[in-house]
GROMACS .gro file of C-alpha atoms in nm:
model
  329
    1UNK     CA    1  15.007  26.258  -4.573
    2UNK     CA    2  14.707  26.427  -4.515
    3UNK     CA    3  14.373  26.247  -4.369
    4UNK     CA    4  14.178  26.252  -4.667
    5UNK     CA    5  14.447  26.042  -4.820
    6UNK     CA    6  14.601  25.846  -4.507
    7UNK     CA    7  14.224  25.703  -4.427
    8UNK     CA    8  14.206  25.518  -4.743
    9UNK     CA    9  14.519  25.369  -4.765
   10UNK     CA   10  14.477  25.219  -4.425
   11UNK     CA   11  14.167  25.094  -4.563
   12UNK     CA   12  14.340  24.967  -4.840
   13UNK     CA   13  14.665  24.789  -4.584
   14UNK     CA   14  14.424  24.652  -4.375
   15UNK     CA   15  14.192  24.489  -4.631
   16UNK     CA   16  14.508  24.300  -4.843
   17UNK     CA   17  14.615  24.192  -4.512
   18UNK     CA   18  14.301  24.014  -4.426
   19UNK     CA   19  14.211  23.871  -4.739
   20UNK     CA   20  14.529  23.778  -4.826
   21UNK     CA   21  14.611  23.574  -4.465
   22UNK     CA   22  14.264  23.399  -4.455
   23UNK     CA   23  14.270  23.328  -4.822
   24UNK     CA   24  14.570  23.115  -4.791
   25UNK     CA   25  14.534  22.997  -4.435
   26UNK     CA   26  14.205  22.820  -4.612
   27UNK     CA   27  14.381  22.720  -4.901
   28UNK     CA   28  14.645  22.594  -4.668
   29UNK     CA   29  14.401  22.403  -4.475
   30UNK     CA   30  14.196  22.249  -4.781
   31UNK     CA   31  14.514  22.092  -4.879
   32UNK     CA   32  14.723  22.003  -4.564
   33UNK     CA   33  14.403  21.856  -4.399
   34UNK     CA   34  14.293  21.665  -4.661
   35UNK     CA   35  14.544  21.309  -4.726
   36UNK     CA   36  14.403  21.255  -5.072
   37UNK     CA   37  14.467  21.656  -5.146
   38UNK     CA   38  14.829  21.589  -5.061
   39UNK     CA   39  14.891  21.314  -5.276
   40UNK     CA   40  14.891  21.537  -5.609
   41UNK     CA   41  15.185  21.689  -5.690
   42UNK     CA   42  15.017  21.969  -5.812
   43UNK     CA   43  14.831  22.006  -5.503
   44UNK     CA   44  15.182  22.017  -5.333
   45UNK     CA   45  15.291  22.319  -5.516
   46UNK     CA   46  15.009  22.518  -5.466
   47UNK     CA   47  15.023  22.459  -5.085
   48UNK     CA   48  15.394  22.572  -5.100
   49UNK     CA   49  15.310  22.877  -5.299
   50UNK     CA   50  15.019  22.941  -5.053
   51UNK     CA   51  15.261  22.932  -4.713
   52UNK     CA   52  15.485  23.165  -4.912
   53UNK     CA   53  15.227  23.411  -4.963
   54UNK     CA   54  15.060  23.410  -4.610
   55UNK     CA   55  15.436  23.445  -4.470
   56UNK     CA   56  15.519  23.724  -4.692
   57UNK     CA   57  15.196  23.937  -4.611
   58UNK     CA   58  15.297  23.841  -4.247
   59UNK     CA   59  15.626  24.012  -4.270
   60UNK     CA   60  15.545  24.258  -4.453
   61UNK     CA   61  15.319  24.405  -4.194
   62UNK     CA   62  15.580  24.572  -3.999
   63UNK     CA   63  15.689  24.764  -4.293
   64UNK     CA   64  15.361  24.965  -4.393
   65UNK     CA   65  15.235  24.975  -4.025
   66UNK     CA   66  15.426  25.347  -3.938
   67UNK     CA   67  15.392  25.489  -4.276
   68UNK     CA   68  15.045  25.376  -4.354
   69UNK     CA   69  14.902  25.442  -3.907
   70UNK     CA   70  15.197  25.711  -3.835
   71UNK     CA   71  15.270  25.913  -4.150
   72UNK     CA   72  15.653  25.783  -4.050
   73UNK     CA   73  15.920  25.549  -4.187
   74UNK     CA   74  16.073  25.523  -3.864
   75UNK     CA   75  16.094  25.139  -3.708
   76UNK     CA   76  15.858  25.116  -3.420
   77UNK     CA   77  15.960  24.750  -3.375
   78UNK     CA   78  16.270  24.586  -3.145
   79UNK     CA   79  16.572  24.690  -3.367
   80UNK     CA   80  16.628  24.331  -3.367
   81UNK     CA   81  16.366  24.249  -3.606
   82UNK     CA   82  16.487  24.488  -3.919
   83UNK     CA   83  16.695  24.283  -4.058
   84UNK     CA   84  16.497  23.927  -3.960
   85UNK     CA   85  16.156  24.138  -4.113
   86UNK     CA   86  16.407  24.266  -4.407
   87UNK     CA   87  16.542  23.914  -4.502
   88UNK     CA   88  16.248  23.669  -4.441
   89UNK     CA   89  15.997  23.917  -4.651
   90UNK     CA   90  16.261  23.862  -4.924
   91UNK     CA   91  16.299  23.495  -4.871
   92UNK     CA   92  15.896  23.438  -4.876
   93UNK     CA   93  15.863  23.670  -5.194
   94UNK     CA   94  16.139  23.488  -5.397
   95UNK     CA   95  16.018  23.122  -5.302
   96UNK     CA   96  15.665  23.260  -5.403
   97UNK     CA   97  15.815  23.327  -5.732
   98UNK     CA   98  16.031  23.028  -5.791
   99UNK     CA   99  15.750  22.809  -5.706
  100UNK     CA  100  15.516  22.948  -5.949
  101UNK     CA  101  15.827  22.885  -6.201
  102UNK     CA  102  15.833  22.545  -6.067
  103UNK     CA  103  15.461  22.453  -6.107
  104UNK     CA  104  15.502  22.614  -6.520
  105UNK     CA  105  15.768  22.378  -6.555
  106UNK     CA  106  15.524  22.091  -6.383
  107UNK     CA  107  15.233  22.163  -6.581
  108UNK     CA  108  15.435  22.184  -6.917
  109UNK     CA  109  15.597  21.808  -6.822
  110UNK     CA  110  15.195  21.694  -6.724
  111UNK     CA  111  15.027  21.816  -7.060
  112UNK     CA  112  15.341  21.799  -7.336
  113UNK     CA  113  15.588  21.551  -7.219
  114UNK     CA  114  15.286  21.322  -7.016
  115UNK     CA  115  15.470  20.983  -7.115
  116UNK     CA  116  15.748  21.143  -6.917
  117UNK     CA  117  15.557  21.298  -6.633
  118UNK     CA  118  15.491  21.019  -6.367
  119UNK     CA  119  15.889  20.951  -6.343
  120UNK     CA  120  16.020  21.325  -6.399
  121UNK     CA  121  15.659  21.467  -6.148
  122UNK     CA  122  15.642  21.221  -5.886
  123UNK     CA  123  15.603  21.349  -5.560
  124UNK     CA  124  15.935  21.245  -5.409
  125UNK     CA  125  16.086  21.451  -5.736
  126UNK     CA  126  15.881  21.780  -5.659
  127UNK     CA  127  15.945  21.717  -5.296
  128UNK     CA  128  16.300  21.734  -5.317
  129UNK     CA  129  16.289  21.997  -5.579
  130UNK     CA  130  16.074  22.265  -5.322
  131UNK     CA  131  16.319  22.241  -5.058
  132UNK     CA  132  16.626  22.284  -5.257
  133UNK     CA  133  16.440  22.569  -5.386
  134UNK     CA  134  16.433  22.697  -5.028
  135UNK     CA  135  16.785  22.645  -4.982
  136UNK     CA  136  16.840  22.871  -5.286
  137UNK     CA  137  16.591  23.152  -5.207
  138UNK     CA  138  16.704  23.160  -4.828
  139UNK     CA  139  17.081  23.154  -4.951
  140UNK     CA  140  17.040  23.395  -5.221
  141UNK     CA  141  16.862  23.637  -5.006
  142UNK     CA  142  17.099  23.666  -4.708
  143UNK     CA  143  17.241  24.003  -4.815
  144UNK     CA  144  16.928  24.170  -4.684
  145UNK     CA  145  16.989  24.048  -4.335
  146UNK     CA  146  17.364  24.095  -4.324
  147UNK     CA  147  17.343  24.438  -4.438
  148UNK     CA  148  17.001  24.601  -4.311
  149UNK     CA  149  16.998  24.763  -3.937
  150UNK     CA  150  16.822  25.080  -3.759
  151UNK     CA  151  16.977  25.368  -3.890
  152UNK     CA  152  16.870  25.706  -3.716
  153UNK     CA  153  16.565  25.510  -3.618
  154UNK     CA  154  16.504  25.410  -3.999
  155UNK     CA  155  16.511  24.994  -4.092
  156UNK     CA  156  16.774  25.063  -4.377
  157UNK     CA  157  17.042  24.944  -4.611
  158UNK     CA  158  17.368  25.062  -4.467
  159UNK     CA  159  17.539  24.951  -4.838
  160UNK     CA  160  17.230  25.070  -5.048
  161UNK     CA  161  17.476  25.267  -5.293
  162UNK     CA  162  17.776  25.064  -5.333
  163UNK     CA  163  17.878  24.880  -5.657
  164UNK     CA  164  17.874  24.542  -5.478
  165UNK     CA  165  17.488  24.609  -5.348
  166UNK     CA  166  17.381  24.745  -5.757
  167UNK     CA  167  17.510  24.436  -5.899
  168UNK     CA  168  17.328  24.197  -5.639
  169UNK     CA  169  17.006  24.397  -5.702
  170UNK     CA  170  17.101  24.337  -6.082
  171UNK     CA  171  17.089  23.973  -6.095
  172UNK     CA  172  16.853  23.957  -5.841
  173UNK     CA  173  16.634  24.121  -6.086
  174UNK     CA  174  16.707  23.839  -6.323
  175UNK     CA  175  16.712  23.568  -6.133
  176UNK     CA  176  16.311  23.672  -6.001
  177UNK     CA  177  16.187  23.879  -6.253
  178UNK     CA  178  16.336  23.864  -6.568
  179UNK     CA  179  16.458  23.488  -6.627
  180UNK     CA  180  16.104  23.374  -6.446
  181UNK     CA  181  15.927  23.568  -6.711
  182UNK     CA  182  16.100  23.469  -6.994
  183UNK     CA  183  16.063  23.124  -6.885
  184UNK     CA  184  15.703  23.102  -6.753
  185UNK     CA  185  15.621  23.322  -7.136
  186UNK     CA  186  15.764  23.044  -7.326
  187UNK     CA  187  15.658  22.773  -7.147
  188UNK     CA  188  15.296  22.858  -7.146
  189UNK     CA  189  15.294  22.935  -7.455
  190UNK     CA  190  15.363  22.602  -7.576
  191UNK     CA  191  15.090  22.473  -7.367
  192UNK     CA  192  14.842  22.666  -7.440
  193UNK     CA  193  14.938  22.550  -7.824
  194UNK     CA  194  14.912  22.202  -7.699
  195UNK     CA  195  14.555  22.256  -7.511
  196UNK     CA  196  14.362  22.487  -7.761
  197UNK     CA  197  14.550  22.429  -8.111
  198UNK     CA  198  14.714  22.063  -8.130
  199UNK     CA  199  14.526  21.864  -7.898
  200UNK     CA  200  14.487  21.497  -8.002
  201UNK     CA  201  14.136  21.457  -7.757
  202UNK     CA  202  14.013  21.742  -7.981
  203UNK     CA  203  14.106  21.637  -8.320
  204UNK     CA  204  13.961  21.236  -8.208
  205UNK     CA  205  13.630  21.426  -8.091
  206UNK     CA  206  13.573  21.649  -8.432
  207UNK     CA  207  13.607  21.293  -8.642
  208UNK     CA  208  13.380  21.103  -8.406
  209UNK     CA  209  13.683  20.794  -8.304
  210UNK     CA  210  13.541  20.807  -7.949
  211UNK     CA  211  13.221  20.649  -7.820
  212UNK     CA  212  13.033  20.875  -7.619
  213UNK     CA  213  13.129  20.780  -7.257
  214UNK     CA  214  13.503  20.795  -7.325
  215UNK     CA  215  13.429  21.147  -7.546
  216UNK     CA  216  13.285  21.272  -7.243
  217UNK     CA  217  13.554  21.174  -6.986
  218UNK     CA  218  13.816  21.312  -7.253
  219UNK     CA  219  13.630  21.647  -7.255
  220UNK     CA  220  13.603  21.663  -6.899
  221UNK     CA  221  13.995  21.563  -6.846
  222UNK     CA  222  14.076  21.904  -7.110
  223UNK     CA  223  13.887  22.102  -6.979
  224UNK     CA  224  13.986  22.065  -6.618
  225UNK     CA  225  14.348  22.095  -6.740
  226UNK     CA  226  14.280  22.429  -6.951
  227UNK     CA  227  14.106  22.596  -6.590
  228UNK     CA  228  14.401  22.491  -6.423
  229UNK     CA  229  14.656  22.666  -6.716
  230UNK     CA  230  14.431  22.964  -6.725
  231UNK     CA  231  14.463  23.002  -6.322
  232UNK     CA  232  14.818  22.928  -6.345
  233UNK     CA  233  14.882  23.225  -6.585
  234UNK     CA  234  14.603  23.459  -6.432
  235UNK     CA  235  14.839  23.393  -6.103
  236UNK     CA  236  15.168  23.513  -6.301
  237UNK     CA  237  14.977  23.783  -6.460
  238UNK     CA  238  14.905  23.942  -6.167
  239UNK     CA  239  15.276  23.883  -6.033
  240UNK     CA  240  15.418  24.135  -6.295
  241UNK     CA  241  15.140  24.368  -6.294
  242UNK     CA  242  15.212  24.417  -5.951
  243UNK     CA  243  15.608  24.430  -5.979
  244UNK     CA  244  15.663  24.603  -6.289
  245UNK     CA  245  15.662  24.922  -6.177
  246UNK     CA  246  15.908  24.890  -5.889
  247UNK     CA  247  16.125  24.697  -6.169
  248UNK     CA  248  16.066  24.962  -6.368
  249UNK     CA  249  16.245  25.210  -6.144
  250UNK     CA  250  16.511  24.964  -6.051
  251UNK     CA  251  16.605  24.944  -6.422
  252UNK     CA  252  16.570  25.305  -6.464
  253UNK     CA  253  16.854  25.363  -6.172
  254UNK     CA  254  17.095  25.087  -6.240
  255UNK     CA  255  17.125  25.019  -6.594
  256UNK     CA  256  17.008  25.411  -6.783
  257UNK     CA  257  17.162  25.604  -6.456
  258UNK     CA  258  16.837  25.760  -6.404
  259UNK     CA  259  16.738  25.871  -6.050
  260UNK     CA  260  16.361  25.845  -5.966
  261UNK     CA  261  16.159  26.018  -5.643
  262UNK     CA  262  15.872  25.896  -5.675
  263UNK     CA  263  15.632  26.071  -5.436
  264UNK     CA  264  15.538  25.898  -5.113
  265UNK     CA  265  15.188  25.823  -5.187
  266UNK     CA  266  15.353  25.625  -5.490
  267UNK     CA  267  15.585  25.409  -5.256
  268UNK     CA  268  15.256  25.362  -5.075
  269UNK     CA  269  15.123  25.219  -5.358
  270UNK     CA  270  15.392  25.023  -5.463
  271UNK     CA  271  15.397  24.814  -5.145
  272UNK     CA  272  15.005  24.789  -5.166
  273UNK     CA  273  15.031  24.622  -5.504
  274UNK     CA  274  15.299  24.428  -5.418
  275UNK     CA  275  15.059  24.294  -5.127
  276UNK     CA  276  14.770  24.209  -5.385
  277UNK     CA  277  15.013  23.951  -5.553
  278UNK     CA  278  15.021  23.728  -5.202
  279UNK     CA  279  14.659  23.815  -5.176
  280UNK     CA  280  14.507  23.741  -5.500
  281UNK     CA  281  14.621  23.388  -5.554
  282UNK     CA  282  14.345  23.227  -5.342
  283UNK     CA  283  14.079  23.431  -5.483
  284UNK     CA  284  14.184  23.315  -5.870
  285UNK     CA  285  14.198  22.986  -5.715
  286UNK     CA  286  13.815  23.020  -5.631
  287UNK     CA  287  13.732  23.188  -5.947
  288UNK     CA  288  13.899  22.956  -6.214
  289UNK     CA  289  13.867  22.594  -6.027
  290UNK     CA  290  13.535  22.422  -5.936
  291UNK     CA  291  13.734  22.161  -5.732
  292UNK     CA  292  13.845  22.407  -5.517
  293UNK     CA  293  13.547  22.580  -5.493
  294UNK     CA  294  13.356  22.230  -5.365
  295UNK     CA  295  13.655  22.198  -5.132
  296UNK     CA  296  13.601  22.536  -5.018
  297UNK     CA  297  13.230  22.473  -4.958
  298UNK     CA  298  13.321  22.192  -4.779
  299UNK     CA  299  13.568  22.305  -4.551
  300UNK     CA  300  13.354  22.592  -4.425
  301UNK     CA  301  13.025  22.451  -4.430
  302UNK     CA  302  13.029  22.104  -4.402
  303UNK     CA  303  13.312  21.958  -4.231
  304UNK     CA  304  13.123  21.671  -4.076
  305UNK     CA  305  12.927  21.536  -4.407
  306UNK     CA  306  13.286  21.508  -4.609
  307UNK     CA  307  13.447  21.313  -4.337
  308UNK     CA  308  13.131  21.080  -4.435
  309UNK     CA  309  13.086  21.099  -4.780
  310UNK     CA  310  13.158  20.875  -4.976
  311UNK     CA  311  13.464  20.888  -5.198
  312UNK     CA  312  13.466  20.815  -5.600
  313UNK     CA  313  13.793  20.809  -5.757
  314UNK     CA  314  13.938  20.883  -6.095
  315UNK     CA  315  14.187  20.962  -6.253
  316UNK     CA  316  14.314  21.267  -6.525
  317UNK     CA  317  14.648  21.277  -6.683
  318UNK     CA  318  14.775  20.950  -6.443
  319UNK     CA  319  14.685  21.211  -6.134
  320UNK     CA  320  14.441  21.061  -5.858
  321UNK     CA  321  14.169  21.280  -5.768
  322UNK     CA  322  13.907  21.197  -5.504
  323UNK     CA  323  13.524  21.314  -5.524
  324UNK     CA  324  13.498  21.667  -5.346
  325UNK     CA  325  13.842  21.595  -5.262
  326UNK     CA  326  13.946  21.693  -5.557
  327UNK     CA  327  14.288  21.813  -5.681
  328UNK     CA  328  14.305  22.125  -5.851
  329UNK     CA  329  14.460  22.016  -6.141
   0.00000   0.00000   0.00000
């Protein structure tokens, strides 16, 4: 790679990297150091999405370090750490996905099924429900550390071509890419139908049935839940933007028998979109949630005045949210 092109895409690395790990170490900290944050399910998700993400840039950095600094895919690292690097990137990615599955599935219950959501989305429910999902992802994902090692000083897959290896990548491509999109489509869908199209709160407001304070507090209560669905999808949106492509090839090798060589300022890119995924998801945070955004101000400005403010609660959709506090949903 020459060093017209190497200079920007160690730009580029550097920049995701950054963003990406102080984007969710805030979000992380909004959340975790805040009691009443914790308390809302939603809330919950989003800081288990946002430890996924930091971990997976984290790993990731000892993969685009010697191509991106060195021109080289050789491992620089303790040979040790190939298949640990190898497996936990994996692990991080998948539980990233699954629990952006998991908070679809939580925000369809909250909004279309809400007589059923405080017994099916109570916290002990979505508790139990993120760590079997890290049972799963860390179980499912094992493969890449049994079967990755330095090869000819290259962090490879010594059983990249077998049949075995082809179908795991097969319904690994189902399992988090496929099924998840099919799923989070549908799912959406319907809620968006329920938010924008079928709403009762709407069709009470057009024929005037609600006096003006409760009107208000109705409005308020949809709206906040549409900003939430809208960062929700922007989040997923971005996911398969940014893993399409390497799908894309997958697909094109294992099911249509079609070998692709990309060039190597492609794979480059590849790995620098899949970065923006982890790295986006606080700044769409930011952009589509004002709670957050007070939070955020709050957190880095003026630590001292929340700790002494004083607190006003309320409640949307049977969720308690606190003043500045506030949940995201």
């Amino acid at each position: 790679m020459s060093v017209a092109v190497g200079i920007p895409y160690v730009c580029f690395f550097i920049i995701l990297s950054v963003v990406g790990i102080i984007g969710n170490v805030i979000v992380i900290y909004a959340i975790a150091g805040d009691r009443n944050m914790r308390k809302s399910v939603m809330n919950i998700l989003l800081l288990n999405l946002a430890v996924a993400d930091l971990a997976n840039l984290i790993f990731t950095i000892p993969e685009w370090i010697p191509p991106v600094f060195f021109g080289s895919t050789d491992w620089l690292f303790p040979s040790f750490l190939c298949p640990v690097c190898r497996y936990l990137e994996c692990v991080f990615l998948f539980a990233s996905i699954s629990t952006q599955m998991i908070v679809c599935i939580e925000r369809y219950i909250a909004i279309v099924l809400p007589m059923q959501a405080r017994q099916l989305c109570s916290r002990r429910n979505v508790l139990i429900t993120v760590l079997v999902d890290w049972i799963f992802v860390a179980c499912f994902a094992s493969p890449y550390a049994v079967w990755h090692s330095v090869k000819t000083t290259t962090c490879s897959n010594t059983v990249g071509k077998s049949t075995w290896w082809q179908g795991y990548k097969l319904t690994e491509f189902l399992a988090f890419y496929f099924v998840p999109c099919f799923i989070i489509t549908v799912v959406y869908t319907k809620v968006a139908k329920c938010l924008w199209c079928k709403d009762p709160t709407l069709q009470c407001e057009t024929r005037s049935c609600l006096d003006n304070k409760s009107s208000s507090r109705s409005s308020d209560a949809l709206r906040t839940r549409r900003n939430v669905v809208k960062m929700l999808i922007a989040c997923v949106a971005v996911y398969f933007v940014c893993y399409s492509p390497i799908q894309v090839i997958f697909l094109s090798k294992a099911v249509l028998n079609v070998t692709i060589h990309p060039p190597y300022d492609f794979i480059l890119l590849m790995n620098a979109l899949a970065m923006t995924c982890s790295a986006s998801n606080p700044l769409l945070y930011t952009l589509f949630s004002q709670k957050f955004r007070r939070r955020l101000r709050d957190v880095l400005y003026c630590p001292s005045d929340v700790e002494n403010e004083t607190k006003t609660y309320y409640s949307i959709n049977n969720t308690s949210i606190v003043g500045p506090r506030a949940s995201f949903n």
